[in-house]
Coordinates of N, CA and C in Angstrom, one line a residue:
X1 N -32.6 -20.3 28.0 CA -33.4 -21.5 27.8 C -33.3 -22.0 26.4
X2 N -33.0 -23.1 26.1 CA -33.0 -24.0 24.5 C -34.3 -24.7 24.9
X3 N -34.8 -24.4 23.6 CA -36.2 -25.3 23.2 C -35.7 -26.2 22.5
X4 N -36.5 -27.3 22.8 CA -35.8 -28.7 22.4 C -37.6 -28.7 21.8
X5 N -37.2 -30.7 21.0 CA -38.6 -30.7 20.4 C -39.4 -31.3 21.4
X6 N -39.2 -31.5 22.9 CA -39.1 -32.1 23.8 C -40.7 -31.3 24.3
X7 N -40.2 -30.0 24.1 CA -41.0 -29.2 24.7 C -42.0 -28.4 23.7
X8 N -41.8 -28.8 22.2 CA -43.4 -28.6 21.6 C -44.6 -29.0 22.1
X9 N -45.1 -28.1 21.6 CA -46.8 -28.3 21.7 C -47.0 -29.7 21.3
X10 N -48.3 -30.1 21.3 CA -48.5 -31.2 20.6 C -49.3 -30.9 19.5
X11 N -49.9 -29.5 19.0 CA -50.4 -29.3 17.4 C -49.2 -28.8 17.0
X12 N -48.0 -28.9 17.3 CA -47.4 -28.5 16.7 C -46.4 -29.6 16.1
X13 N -45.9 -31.0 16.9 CA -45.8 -31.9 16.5 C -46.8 -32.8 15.2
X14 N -48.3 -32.6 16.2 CA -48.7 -33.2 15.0 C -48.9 -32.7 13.3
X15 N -48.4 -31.4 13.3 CA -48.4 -30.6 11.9 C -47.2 -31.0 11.5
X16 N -45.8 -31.3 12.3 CA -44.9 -31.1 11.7 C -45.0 -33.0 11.3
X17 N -45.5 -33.6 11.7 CA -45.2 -35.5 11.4 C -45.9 -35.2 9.8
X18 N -47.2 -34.3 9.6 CA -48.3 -34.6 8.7 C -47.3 -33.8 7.6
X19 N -46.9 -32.8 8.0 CA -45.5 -32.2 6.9 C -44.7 -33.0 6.6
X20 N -44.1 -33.9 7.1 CA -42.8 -34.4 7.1 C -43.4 -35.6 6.1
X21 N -44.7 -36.6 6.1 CA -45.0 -37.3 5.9 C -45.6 -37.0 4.0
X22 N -46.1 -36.0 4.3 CA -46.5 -35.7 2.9 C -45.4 -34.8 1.8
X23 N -44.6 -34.7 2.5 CA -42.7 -34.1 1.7 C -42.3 -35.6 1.5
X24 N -42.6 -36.9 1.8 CA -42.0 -37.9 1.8 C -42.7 -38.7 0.8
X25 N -44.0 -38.2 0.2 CA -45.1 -38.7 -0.7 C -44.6 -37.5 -2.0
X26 N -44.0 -36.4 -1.7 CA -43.9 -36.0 -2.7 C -44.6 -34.4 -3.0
X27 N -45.8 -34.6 -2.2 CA -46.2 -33.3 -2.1 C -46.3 -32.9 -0.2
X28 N -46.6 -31.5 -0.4 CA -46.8 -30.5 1.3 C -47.8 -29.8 1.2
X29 N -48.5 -30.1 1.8 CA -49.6 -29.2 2.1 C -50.0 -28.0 2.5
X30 N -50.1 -26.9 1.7 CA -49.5 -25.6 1.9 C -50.1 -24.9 3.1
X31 N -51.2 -25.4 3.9 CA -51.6 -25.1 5.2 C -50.5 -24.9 6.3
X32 N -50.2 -26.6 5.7 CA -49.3 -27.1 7.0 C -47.9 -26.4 7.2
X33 N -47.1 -26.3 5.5 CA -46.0 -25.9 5.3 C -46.1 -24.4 6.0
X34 N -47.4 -23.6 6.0 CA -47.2 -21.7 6.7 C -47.4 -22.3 8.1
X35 N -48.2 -23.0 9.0 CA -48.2 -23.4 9.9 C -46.4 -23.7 10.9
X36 N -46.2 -24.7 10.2 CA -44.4 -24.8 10.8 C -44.0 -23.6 10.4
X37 N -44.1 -23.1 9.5 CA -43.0 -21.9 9.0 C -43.3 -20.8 10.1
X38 N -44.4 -20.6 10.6 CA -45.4 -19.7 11.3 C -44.3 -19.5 12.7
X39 N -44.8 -21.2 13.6 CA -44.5 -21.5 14.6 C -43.1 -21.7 14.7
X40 N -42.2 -21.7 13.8 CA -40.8 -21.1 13.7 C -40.3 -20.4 14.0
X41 N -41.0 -19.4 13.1 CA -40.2 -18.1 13.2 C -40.3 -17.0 14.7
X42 N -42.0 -17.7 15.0 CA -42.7 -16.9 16.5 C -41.4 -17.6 17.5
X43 N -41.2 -19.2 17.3 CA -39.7 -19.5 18.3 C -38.4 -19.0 18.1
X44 N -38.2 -18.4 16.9 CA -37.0 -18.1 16.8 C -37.3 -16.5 17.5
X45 N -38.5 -15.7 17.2 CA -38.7 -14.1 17.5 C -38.5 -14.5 18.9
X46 N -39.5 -15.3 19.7 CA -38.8 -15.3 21.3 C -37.9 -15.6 22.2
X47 N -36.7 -16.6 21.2 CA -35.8 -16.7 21.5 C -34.6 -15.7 21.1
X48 N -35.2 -14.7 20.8 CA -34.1 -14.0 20.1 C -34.6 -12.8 21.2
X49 N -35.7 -12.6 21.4 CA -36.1 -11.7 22.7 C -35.7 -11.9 23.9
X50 N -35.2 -12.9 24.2 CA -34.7 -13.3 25.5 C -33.2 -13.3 25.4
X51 N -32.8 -12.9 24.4 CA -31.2 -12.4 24.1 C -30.5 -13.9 24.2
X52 N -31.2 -14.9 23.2 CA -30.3 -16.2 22.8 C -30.0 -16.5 21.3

């Protein structure tokens, strides 16, 4: 199975638009930036669990 962004959550979209938008002002919100980094790494651990 490939996770697309198709198939995010939608708190997880909306952290990554409020990241993306405040890296574009110049600063990131260090909540937001562990949040994506968080929900990354848990997709990359269960994708890597499922032997992909």
């Amino acid at each position: 199975m490939v996770l697309t962004r198709e198939m995010a959550s939608a708190d997880y979209d909306q952290a990554l638009a409020a990241h993306q938008a405040a890296r574009l002002e110049g600063h990131v919100d260090a909540a937001i930036a562990e949040a994506i980094e968080f929900v990354e790494a848990e997709t990359a651990r269960c994708l890597a669990g499922r032997g992909r």
